[in-house]
Coordinates of C-alpha atoms in Angstrom, one line a residue:
M1 CA -5.3 16.5 -17.4
H2 CA -2.1 14.9 -18.7
L3 CA 0.1 12.7 -16.5
N4 CA 3.5 11.1 -17.1
I5 CA 3.6 7.8 -15.2
A6 CA 6.6 5.6 -14.6
I7 CA 5.7 1.9 -14.8
L8 CA 7.9 -0.4 -12.7
E9 CA 6.5 -3.9 -13.4
G10 CA 9.1 -5.7 -11.2
D11 CA 9.1 -9.4 -10.8
G12 CA 6.7 -12.4 -10.8
I13 CA 3.1 -11.4 -11.3
G14 CA 4.0 -7.7 -11.3
P15 CA 3.8 -7.2 -15.1
E16 CA 0.5 -9.0 -15.3
V17 CA -1.3 -7.0 -12.6
V18 CA 0.1 -3.7 -13.7
A19 CA -1.1 -4.4 -17.2
Q20 CA -4.6 -4.5 -15.9
S21 CA -4.1 -1.1 -14.2
I22 CA -2.9 0.4 -17.5
K23 CA -6.0 -1.0 -19.2
C24 CA -8.1 0.8 -16.7
L25 CA -6.2 4.1 -17.1
R26 CA -6.8 3.9 -20.8
S27 CA -10.5 3.6 -20.0
V28 CA -10.3 6.6 -17.8
E29 CA -8.6 8.5 -20.6
E30 CA -11.5 7.6 -23.0
T31 CA -14.3 8.3 -20.5
F32 CA -13.0 11.5 -18.9
G33 CA -10.9 13.1 -21.6
H34 CA -7.5 12.8 -19.8
S35 CA -4.2 11.6 -21.3
F36 CA -1.6 9.4 -19.7
T37 CA 1.9 8.7 -21.0
F38 CA 3.6 5.5 -19.7
K39 CA 7.3 4.7 -19.6
K40 CA 8.7 1.5 -18.2
G41 CA 11.8 1.0 -16.0
L42 CA 13.6 -2.0 -14.5
I43 CA 13.7 -2.8 -10.8
G44 CA 14.2 -5.8 -8.6
A45 CA 15.3 -9.2 -9.7
S46 CA 14.6 -8.4 -13.4
A47 CA 17.0 -5.4 -13.1
I48 CA 19.6 -7.5 -11.3
K49 CA 19.6 -10.1 -14.0
K50 CA 19.9 -7.5 -16.8
T51 CA 22.2 -4.9 -15.2
G52 CA 23.5 -6.3 -11.9
N53 CA 21.7 -3.4 -10.1
P54 CA 18.3 -3.7 -8.4
L55 CA 17.7 0.0 -9.1
P56 CA 19.4 1.2 -12.3
K57 CA 20.2 4.9 -12.6
E58 CA 17.9 5.1 -15.6
T59 CA 15.0 3.9 -13.5
L60 CA 15.6 6.3 -10.7
D61 CA 16.0 9.2 -13.1
L62 CA 12.7 8.1 -14.8
C63 CA 10.8 8.1 -11.5
K64 CA 12.2 11.5 -10.5
K65 CA 11.1 13.1 -13.8
T66 CA 7.6 11.7 -14.0
D67 CA 4.5 12.8 -12.1
A68 CA 4.0 9.4 -10.3
T69 CA 5.1 5.8 -10.3
L70 CA 2.9 2.7 -10.6
F71 CA 4.7 -0.3 -9.2
G72 CA 4.0 -4.0 -9.6
A73 CA 5.7 -6.5 -7.3
L74 CA 9.2 -7.5 -6.2
G75 CA 11.3 -10.5 -5.4
L76 CA 12.1 -14.1 -6.5
P77 CA 12.8 -17.2 -4.4
E78 CA 16.3 -17.5 -5.8
F79 CA 17.2 -14.3 -3.9
D80 CA 15.0 -15.0 -0.9
D81 CA 16.6 -18.4 -0.3
N82 CA 20.1 -17.1 -0.6
P83 CA 21.2 -15.4 2.6
K84 CA 24.8 -15.0 1.2
A85 CA 23.6 -12.9 -1.7
K86 CA 25.4 -9.5 -1.9
V87 CA 22.6 -8.0 -4.0
W88 CA 18.9 -8.6 -3.6
P89 CA 15.7 -7.1 -5.2
E90 CA 14.4 -5.4 -2.0
Q91 CA 17.5 -3.2 -2.0
G92 CA 16.1 -1.5 -5.1
L93 CA 12.8 -0.7 -3.6
L94 CA 14.2 0.6 -0.3
R95 CA 16.6 2.8 -2.2
L96 CA 13.9 4.1 -4.5
R97 CA 11.7 5.1 -1.5
K98 CA 14.6 6.9 0.1
E99 CA 15.7 8.7 -3.1
L100 CA 12.1 9.8 -3.8
G101 CA 11.6 11.0 -0.3
L102 CA 8.6 8.7 0.2
F103 CA 8.1 8.9 4.0
A104 CA 4.4 7.8 4.4
N105 CA 2.9 4.6 3.3
I106 CA -0.9 4.7 3.4
R107 CA -2.7 1.3 3.3
P108 CA -6.5 1.2 3.6
V109 CA -8.0 -2.1 4.9
K110 CA -11.6 -2.5 4.1
V111 CA -13.8 -5.6 4.3
F112 CA -16.2 -5.3 1.4
P113 CA -19.8 -6.4 2.3
S114 CA -20.1 -8.5 -0.8
L115 CA -16.9 -10.3 0.1
V116 CA -17.2 -10.6 3.9
K117 CA -17.7 -14.4 3.6
Q118 CA -14.2 -14.6 2.1
S119 CA -12.6 -13.5 5.3
P120 CA -11.3 -16.5 7.4
L121 CA -12.4 -14.6 10.5
P122 CA -16.0 -14.6 11.8
K123 CA -18.3 -12.2 10.1
A124 CA -19.2 -10.6 13.4
N125 CA -15.5 -9.7 13.9
V126 CA -14.8 -8.2 10.5
Q127 CA -17.9 -6.9 8.8
N128 CA -17.5 -3.2 9.8
T129 CA -13.8 -3.0 9.3
D130 CA -12.7 0.2 7.7
L131 CA -9.3 1.4 8.8
V132 CA -6.2 2.9 7.3
I133 CA -2.6 2.2 8.3
F134 CA -0.1 5.1 8.2
R135 CA 3.3 3.4 8.1
E136 CA 6.5 5.5 8.4
L137 CA 8.5 4.5 5.3
S138 CA 11.9 6.2 5.3
G139 CA 13.4 5.4 8.7
G140 CA 13.7 2.7 11.4
I141 CA 15.4 -0.6 11.3
Y142 CA 15.1 -1.1 7.6
Y143 CA 17.4 1.8 6.9
G144 CA 19.7 1.6 9.9
D145 CA 23.3 0.6 9.9
K146 CA 23.8 -3.1 9.3
S147 CA 26.7 -5.3 10.1
I148 CA 27.7 -9.0 10.3
S149 CA 30.8 -10.4 12.0
E150 CA 33.7 -11.8 10.0
D151 CA 32.8 -15.4 11.1
Q152 CA 29.1 -14.8 10.1
S153 CA 28.0 -15.8 13.7
S154 CA 26.4 -12.6 14.8
A155 CA 24.6 -9.7 13.0
T156 CA 23.3 -6.3 13.9
D157 CA 20.5 -4.1 12.5
T158 CA 20.3 -0.6 14.0
C159 CA 16.9 1.1 14.5
T160 CA 17.0 4.9 14.5
Y161 CA 14.3 7.5 14.4
T162 CA 14.4 11.3 14.6
E163 CA 11.7 13.6 16.0
A164 CA 11.3 15.2 12.5
E165 CA 10.6 11.8 10.9
I166 CA 8.0 10.9 13.4
S167 CA 6.4 14.4 13.4
R168 CA 5.7 14.6 9.7
I169 CA 3.8 11.3 9.4
T170 CA 2.0 11.9 12.7
H171 CA 0.5 15.2 11.3
L172 CA -0.7 13.3 8.2
A173 CA -2.3 10.6 10.3
F174 CA -4.2 13.1 12.5
K175 CA -5.3 15.1 9.5
S176 CA -6.7 11.9 8.0
A177 CA -8.5 11.0 11.2
R178 CA -10.2 14.3 11.3
S179 CA -12.1 13.4 8.1
R180 CA -12.8 9.9 9.3
K181 CA -13.9 8.6 12.7
K182 CA -11.5 10.9 14.6
K183 CA -9.4 8.3 16.2
V184 CA -5.6 7.5 16.0
T185 CA -4.1 4.4 17.4
L186 CA -0.3 4.6 17.9
V187 CA 1.3 1.1 17.7
D188 CA 4.7 0.7 19.3
K189 CA 6.8 -1.3 21.8
A190 CA 7.4 1.5 24.3
N191 CA 7.8 -0.9 27.2
V192 CA 11.0 -2.2 25.6
L193 CA 12.3 0.0 22.7
E194 CA 13.8 3.5 23.1
T195 CA 12.7 4.4 19.6
S196 CA 9.2 3.5 20.6
R197 CA 9.4 5.7 23.7
L198 CA 10.4 8.6 21.4
W199 CA 7.5 7.9 19.1
R200 CA 5.1 7.9 22.0
R201 CA 6.5 11.2 23.4
V202 CA 6.4 13.0 20.0
V203 CA 2.9 11.7 19.1
R204 CA 1.4 12.6 22.4
S205 CA 2.8 16.1 22.1
I206 CA 1.4 16.6 18.6
S207 CA -2.0 15.1 19.6
E208 CA -2.5 18.2 21.7
S209 CA -2.9 20.2 18.5
Y210 CA -5.8 17.9 17.4
P211 CA -8.2 18.1 20.4
D212 CA -11.0 16.7 18.3
V213 CA -9.1 13.4 17.6
E214 CA -8.8 10.7 20.2
L215 CA -5.4 9.1 20.7
D216 CA -5.0 5.6 21.8
C217 CA -1.6 3.7 22.3
L218 CA -1.1 0.0 22.0
F219 CA 1.9 -2.3 22.1
I220 CA 2.5 -4.1 18.9
D221 CA 1.8 -7.5 20.3
N222 CA -1.6 -6.4 21.7
A223 CA -2.4 -4.5 18.5
A224 CA -1.8 -7.6 16.4
V225 CA -4.2 -9.6 18.6
Q226 CA -6.9 -6.8 18.6
M227 CA -6.7 -6.6 14.8
I228 CA -7.9 -10.2 14.7
L229 CA -10.4 -10.0 17.5
N230 CA -12.0 -6.7 16.7
P231 CA -10.5 -4.9 13.7
S232 CA -13.6 -2.5 13.5
Q233 CA -12.4 -0.7 16.6
F234 CA -9.6 0.9 14.6
D235 CA -9.8 4.0 12.5
V236 CA -6.3 5.3 11.7
I237 CA -3.3 3.2 12.8
L238 CA 0.0 5.1 13.1
T239 CA 3.2 3.1 13.4
D240 CA 6.8 2.7 12.4
N241 CA 8.3 1.0 9.4
M242 CA 8.6 -2.6 10.5
F243 CA 5.5 -2.7 12.6
G244 CA 3.5 -1.1 9.7
D245 CA 4.9 -3.7 7.3
I246 CA 3.7 -6.5 9.5
L247 CA 0.3 -5.1 10.4
S248 CA -0.7 -4.2 6.9
D249 CA 0.0 -7.8 5.7
Q250 CA -2.1 -9.0 8.6
G251 CA -4.8 -6.6 7.4
S252 CA -4.9 -8.6 4.1
V253 CA -6.1 -11.7 6.1
I254 CA -9.0 -9.7 7.5
A255 CA -10.0 -8.6 4.1
G256 CA -9.9 -12.2 2.7
S257 CA -7.1 -11.9 0.2
I258 CA -3.8 -10.0 0.0
G259 CA -4.8 -9.4 -3.7
L260 CA -7.3 -6.8 -2.6
L261 CA -5.3 -4.2 -0.7
P262 CA -3.7 -1.2 -2.4
S263 CA -1.3 1.4 -1.0
A264 CA 0.2 4.8 -1.7
S265 CA 3.7 5.9 -0.7
V266 CA 3.9 9.7 -0.6
G267 CA 6.5 12.4 0.0
L268 CA 6.8 16.1 -0.5
E269 CA 7.5 15.9 -4.2
H270 CA 6.9 12.3 -5.4
A271 CA 4.4 9.5 -5.0
M272 CA 4.3 5.8 -5.8
F273 CA 1.3 3.5 -5.9
E274 CA 1.5 -0.3 -5.4
P275 CA -0.4 -3.3 -4.2
I276 CA 0.8 -4.7 -0.9
H277 CA 1.2 -8.2 -2.2
G278 CA 4.5 -9.8 -3.2
S279 CA 5.6 -11.2 -6.6
Y280 CA 3.9 -14.6 -6.2
P281 CA 6.3 -16.2 -8.6
D282 CA 4.4 -19.6 -8.6
A283 CA 1.5 -17.8 -10.3
K284 CA 3.6 -16.1 -13.0
G285 CA 2.2 -16.6 -16.4
K286 CA -0.8 -18.7 -15.2
N287 CA -3.4 -15.9 -15.5
I288 CA -4.6 -16.4 -11.9
A289 CA -3.2 -13.4 -10.1
N290 CA -5.7 -11.0 -8.6
P291 CA -5.3 -7.5 -10.3
V292 CA -7.7 -5.7 -7.9
A293 CA -5.0 -4.4 -5.5
S294 CA -3.0 -3.0 -8.4
I295 CA -6.2 -1.4 -9.9
L296 CA -7.2 0.1 -6.6
S297 CA -3.7 1.5 -6.1
M298 CA -4.2 3.1 -9.5
A299 CA -7.4 4.6 -8.2
M300 CA -5.4 6.1 -5.3
L301 CA -3.1 7.6 -7.9
L302 CA -6.1 9.3 -9.5
Q303 CA -7.3 10.6 -6.2
H304 CA -3.8 11.9 -5.4
F305 CA -4.2 14.2 -8.4
K306 CA -7.7 15.3 -7.3
M307 CA -9.4 13.2 -9.9
N308 CA -12.0 12.1 -7.4
E309 CA -14.8 11.3 -9.8
E310 CA -12.4 9.3 -11.9
S311 CA -11.2 7.4 -8.8
D312 CA -14.8 6.7 -7.7
A313 CA -15.6 5.4 -11.2
V314 CA -12.7 2.9 -11.0
V315 CA -13.8 1.7 -7.5
A316 CA -17.4 1.4 -8.7
A317 CA -16.2 -0.9 -11.5
V318 CA -14.3 -3.0 -9.1
L319 CA -17.4 -3.3 -6.8
K320 CA -19.4 -4.3 -9.9
S321 CA -16.9 -7.1 -10.5
F322 CA -17.5 -8.3 -7.0
S323 CA -21.3 -8.2 -7.2
K324 CA -21.2 -10.1 -10.5
K325 CA -18.6 -12.5 -9.1
I326 CA -16.2 -11.6 -11.8
V327 CA -13.2 -12.4 -9.6
T328 CA -10.1 -14.5 -9.6
P329 CA -9.8 -17.9 -7.8
D330 CA -8.2 -16.5 -4.7
I331 CA -11.6 -14.8 -4.0
L332 CA -13.9 -17.5 -5.2
G333 CA -12.2 -20.9 -5.6
S334 CA -14.6 -22.1 -8.3
S335 CA -14.1 -18.9 -10.4
K336 CA -13.3 -19.5 -14.0
Y337 CA -12.1 -16.0 -14.6
G338 CA -8.4 -15.1 -14.9
T339 CA -6.3 -12.0 -14.4
N340 CA -6.9 -10.7 -17.9
Y341 CA -10.7 -11.2 -18.0
V342 CA -11.2 -9.5 -14.6
G343 CA -9.0 -6.6 -15.8
D344 CA -11.0 -6.3 -19.0
F345 CA -14.3 -6.4 -17.1
I346 CA -13.3 -3.6 -14.7
A347 CA -11.9 -1.5 -17.5
D348 CA -15.0 -1.9 -19.6
N349 CA -17.2 -0.8 -16.8
I350 CA -15.4 2.4 -15.9
M351 CA -18.0 5.1 -16.7
E352 CA -19.2 8.5 -15.5
L353 CA -21.3 8.0 -12.4
D354 CA -24.9 9.2 -12.6
G355 CA -25.4 9.5 -8.8
A356 CA -27.1 6.1 -8.4
F357 CA -23.8 4.7 -7.0
T358 CA -22.6 6.0 -3.7
M359 CA -19.4 5.2 -2.0
N360 CA -21.2 4.8 1.3
D361 CA -22.5 1.4 0.1
E362 CA -19.1 -0.3 0.0
N363 CA -16.7 2.5 0.8
I364 CA -13.1 1.4 0.3
G365 CA -11.7 4.4 2.0
L366 CA -10.1 5.9 -1.0
G367 CA -11.7 9.3 -0.4
K368 CA -10.2 12.5 1.1
S369 CA -9.7 10.6 4.4
T370 CA -7.0 8.5 2.9
I371 CA -4.8 10.6 0.7
I372 CA -3.5 13.9 2.1

């Protein structure tokens, strides 16, 4: 198979972690006989500095023409700390998601047995955690009308959802649950928000078409507590844009490092794959950033195109790096290995599986249950 892949390195450590994913894709090429063509585009702070636009037209056109997009990270403190800025990096990512029609963000959260000690939470709480968050990506408060008064003393962000927006991601979540543990948990704030009440009505109605899948509903505050106390109770979490953003970052604490968690953003025609972590500008150029989340996002890309064996081979190489303690300092504080060495090790160990390795040992959840 041949794929054309847009590479959006972004800001901070983005270029460093994406470079490791490209190494691994080159290894997949060599091992499995595929070919990948990469073309880079600007986005975020780097794009603002060069063009004044966080999403140049050339980048958007590139992403629309290629088969998939591999994304790095976004943001810099000089924009985060300037509330008066008229343009900021995140505008580019939000517009890209909208323009590509990416409505579902899929974020697996898995505590690897070999890394369970790295979680700050008690082992008994987290050791069987294997869940996936389906976050609605194209609606809600992030995309609603925004205004600020002339005297800058009050501001408004509007949260809007339609039945159609809720319905399409709900069906994806229930289909995923059917091939997992057959449970969907809707997270909302239906005791306060009208949009959440709409979510609950639509999801409950759709759930009747999936009688084999259990539906549970939790308010966001309770869900946040339950994810810490007993994350293994969850299978598929379904939620809106903002709540999904918050819960998936919380999931990184359960796993032990935000540098471990991948994600896929999918629509009807396009797909983008990115680690959930930010740009970590303090680590830029220091060769300490964890590349695993980016590499596992790349594995999700392979799975999206039905390259299941290839995806499993990438995950197996990642798991081997864990077992050999070839990890970055965020995983093991005494580690002497940097971003490039970890990336090289994983790339060098991508090989055809002979059946000795099974995903049941440390299943990351990158199988058919995750990507629809």
